[in-house]
Amino acid sequence: MDSYGDVLAILPTTSAKLRISSKVLSTASPVFRSMFSPRFREGAALASATGLTEIEFPDDSPQALETIFNVLHFRHDCVGEGFDHDALYKIALVVDKYDLAKALGPWKEVWLRGGAGGGGKRLFAMYAF
């Protein structure tokens, strides 16, 4: 994903490991900015690392994380335009958790144009963005 990245994101329930940039994530999210500061375990590990720092995301959807990381790392050709309501809901959960609404704002129109339906999951996605 980012050949110059300093973090290896370990995605839950998969064997996927994505090389990402802590700088990109810190710019996009105040939550990541705090997480990568020396006050937190991840930031302390990053500061003392001589190579890649592995960070696990055990509670997040691997597909949602990969989609969001692709957007934030300007890999737009790897990002779909349409998602079913469950996938959109999982993306919205990650957006809300890491305070990414501003960074992903332009994608809101693309992702939410999927029409009516979806009930509470679609409503939450609209709220999160």
PDB file of C-alpha atoms in Angstrom, residues 24-123:
ATOM      1  CA  VAL A  24      -0.863   9.849   6.628  1.00  0.00           C
ATOM      2  CA  LEU A  25      -3.153   8.427   9.314  1.00  0.00           C
ATOM      3  CA  SER A  26      -2.113  11.094  11.833  1.00  0.00           C
ATOM      4  CA  THR A  27      -2.958  13.836   9.349  1.00  0.00           C
ATOM      5  CA  ALA A  28      -6.349  12.285   8.617  1.00  0.00           C
ATOM      6  CA  SER A  29      -7.448  11.550  12.179  1.00  0.00           C
ATOM      7  CA  PRO A  30      -6.988  13.108  15.615  1.00  0.00           C
ATOM      8  CA  VAL A  31      -7.480   9.626  17.073  1.00  0.00           C
ATOM      9  CA  PHE A  32      -4.576   8.227  15.053  1.00  0.00           C
ATOM     10  CA  ARG A  33      -2.532  11.346  15.869  1.00  0.00           C
ATOM     11  CA  SER A  34      -2.940  10.575  19.568  1.00  0.00           C
ATOM     12  CA  MET A  35      -2.428   6.853  19.064  1.00  0.00           C
ATOM     13  CA  PHE A  36       0.910   7.458  17.322  1.00  0.00           C
ATOM     14  CA  SER A  37       2.123   9.952  19.933  1.00  0.00           C
ATOM     15  CA  PRO A  38       4.651   8.762  22.538  1.00  0.00           C
ATOM     16  CA  ARG A  39       1.922   8.732  25.229  1.00  0.00           C
ATOM     17  CA  PHE A  40       0.402   5.567  23.766  1.00  0.00           C
ATOM     18  CA  ARG A  41       1.852   2.086  23.369  1.00  0.00           C
ATOM     19  CA  GLU A  42       1.668   2.230  19.560  1.00  0.00           C
ATOM     20  CA  GLY A  43       3.437   5.579  19.429  1.00  0.00           C
ATOM     21  CA  ALA A  44       6.123   4.508  21.872  1.00  0.00           C
ATOM     22  CA  ALA A  45       6.761   1.381  19.794  1.00  0.00           C
ATOM     23  CA  LEU A  46       6.917   3.494  16.654  1.00  0.00           C
ATOM     24  CA  ALA A  47       9.364   5.964  18.208  1.00  0.00           C
ATOM     25  CA  SER A  48      11.756   3.236  19.313  1.00  0.00           C
ATOM     26  CA  ALA A  49      11.460   1.057  16.200  1.00  0.00           C
ATOM     27  CA  THR A  50      14.284   0.573  13.754  1.00  0.00           C
ATOM     28  CA  GLY A  51      11.985  -1.099  11.229  1.00  0.00           C
ATOM     29  CA  LEU A  52       8.283  -1.529  10.729  1.00  0.00           C
ATOM     30  CA  THR A  53       6.002  -1.374  13.747  1.00  0.00           C
ATOM     31  CA  GLU A  54       3.189  -3.930  13.767  1.00  0.00           C
ATOM     32  CA  ILE A  55      -0.145  -2.632  15.001  1.00  0.00           C
ATOM     33  CA  GLU A  56      -3.209  -4.826  15.382  1.00  0.00           C
ATOM     34  CA  PHE A  57      -6.742  -3.657  14.678  1.00  0.00           C
ATOM     35  CA  PRO A  58      -8.629  -6.538  16.342  1.00  0.00           C
ATOM     36  CA  ASP A  59     -12.033  -4.891  16.661  1.00  0.00           C
ATOM     37  CA  ASP A  60     -12.387  -3.408  13.179  1.00  0.00           C
ATOM     38  CA  SER A  61     -13.657  -4.845   9.913  1.00  0.00           C
ATOM     39  CA  PRO A  62     -10.691  -5.817   7.729  1.00  0.00           C
ATOM     40  CA  GLN A  63     -12.560  -4.857   4.555  1.00  0.00           C
ATOM     41  CA  ALA A  64     -13.529  -1.461   5.981  1.00  0.00           C
ATOM     42  CA  LEU A  65      -9.967  -0.787   7.136  1.00  0.00           C
ATOM     43  CA  GLU A  66      -8.520  -1.752   3.775  1.00  0.00           C
ATOM     44  CA  THR A  67     -10.995   0.500   1.955  1.00  0.00           C
ATOM     45  CA  ILE A  68     -10.246   3.436   4.245  1.00  0.00           C
ATOM     46  CA  PHE A  69      -6.480   2.923   4.132  1.00  0.00           C
ATOM     47  CA  ASN A  70      -6.649   2.805   0.329  1.00  0.00           C
ATOM     48  CA  VAL A  71      -8.493   6.139   0.232  1.00  0.00           C
ATOM     49  CA  LEU A  72      -6.139   7.811   2.711  1.00  0.00           C
ATOM     50  CA  HIS A  73      -3.075   6.561   0.820  1.00  0.00           C
ATOM     51  CA  PHE A  74      -4.448   7.818  -2.526  1.00  0.00           C
ATOM     52  CA  ARG A  75      -4.995   4.351  -3.964  1.00  0.00           C
ATOM     53  CA  HIS A  76      -8.368   5.363  -5.357  1.00  0.00           C
ATOM     54  CA  ASP A  77      -8.212   2.785  -8.133  1.00  0.00           C
ATOM     55  CA  CYS A  78      -8.500   0.117  -5.411  1.00  0.00           C
ATOM     56  CA  VAL A  79     -11.661   1.598  -3.881  1.00  0.00           C
ATOM     57  CA  GLY A  80     -15.137   0.548  -4.924  1.00  0.00           C
ATOM     58  CA  GLU A  81     -17.904   3.019  -5.592  1.00  0.00           C
ATOM     59  CA  GLY A  82     -20.812   0.954  -4.406  1.00  0.00           C
ATOM     60  CA  PHE A  83     -21.186  -1.002  -1.201  1.00  0.00           C
ATOM     61  CA  ASP A  84     -24.046  -2.985   0.227  1.00  0.00           C
ATOM     62  CA  HIS A  85     -25.561  -1.652   3.429  1.00  0.00           C
ATOM     63  CA  ASP A  86     -23.563  -3.992   5.671  1.00  0.00           C
ATOM     64  CA  ALA A  87     -20.225  -2.965   4.123  1.00  0.00           C
ATOM     65  CA  LEU A  88     -21.167   0.716   4.290  1.00  0.00           C
ATOM     66  CA  TYR A  89     -22.142   0.288   7.943  1.00  0.00           C
ATOM     67  CA  LYS A  90     -18.767  -1.312   8.750  1.00  0.00           C
ATOM     68  CA  ILE A  91     -16.950   1.552   7.024  1.00  0.00           C
ATOM     69  CA  ALA A  92     -19.065   4.032   8.991  1.00  0.00           C
ATOM     70  CA  LEU A  93     -18.158   2.318  12.272  1.00  0.00           C
ATOM     71  CA  VAL A  94     -14.446   2.770  11.503  1.00  0.00           C
ATOM     72  CA  VAL A  95     -15.018   6.368  10.347  1.00  0.00           C
ATOM     73  CA  ASP A  96     -16.794   7.143  13.612  1.00  0.00           C
ATOM     74  CA  LYS A  97     -14.296   5.299  15.826  1.00  0.00           C
ATOM     75  CA  TYR A  98     -11.238   7.048  14.387  1.00  0.00           C
ATOM     76  CA  ASP A  99     -12.912  10.421  13.639  1.00  0.00           C
ATOM     77  CA  LEU A 100     -12.284  10.213   9.890  1.00  0.00           C
ATOM     78  CA  ALA A 101     -15.407  11.975   8.584  1.00  0.00           C
ATOM     79  CA  LYS A 102     -13.547  15.098   7.476  1.00  0.00           C
ATOM     80  CA  ALA A 103     -10.781  13.163   5.709  1.00  0.00           C
ATOM     81  CA  LEU A 104     -13.255  10.900   3.920  1.00  0.00           C
ATOM     82  CA  GLY A 105     -15.849  13.599   3.233  1.00  0.00           C
ATOM     83  CA  PRO A 106     -15.475  13.598  -0.564  1.00  0.00           C
ATOM     84  CA  TRP A 107     -16.165   9.854  -0.644  1.00  0.00           C
ATOM     85  CA  LYS A 108     -19.404  10.284   1.297  1.00  0.00           C
ATOM     86  CA  GLU A 109     -21.344  11.247  -1.821  1.00  0.00           C
ATOM     87  CA  VAL A 110     -19.977   8.287  -3.774  1.00  0.00           C
ATOM     88  CA  TRP A 111     -20.654   5.755  -1.038  1.00  0.00           C
ATOM     89  CA  LEU A 112     -24.077   7.001   0.071  1.00  0.00           C
ATOM     90  CA  ARG A 113     -25.638   7.393  -3.362  1.00  0.00           C
ATOM     91  CA  GLY A 114     -26.640   3.725  -3.350  1.00  0.00           C
ATOM     92  CA  GLY A 115     -30.338   4.426  -2.989  1.00  0.00           C
ATOM     93  CA  ALA A 116     -32.888   3.852  -0.288  1.00  0.00           C
ATOM     94  CA  GLY A 117     -33.135   1.000   2.146  1.00  0.00           C
ATOM     95  CA  GLY A 118     -30.686  -0.318   4.656  1.00  0.00           C
ATOM     96  CA  GLY A 119     -32.628   0.918   7.652  1.00  0.00           C
ATOM     97  CA  GLY A 120     -30.581   1.739  10.721  1.00  0.00           C
ATOM     98  CA  LYS A 121     -27.272   0.774   9.124  1.00  0.00           C
ATOM     99  CA  ARG A 122     -27.678   3.318   6.324  1.00  0.00           C
ATOM    100  CA  LEU A 123     -28.904   5.909   8.800  1.00  0.00           C
TER     101      LEU A 123
END
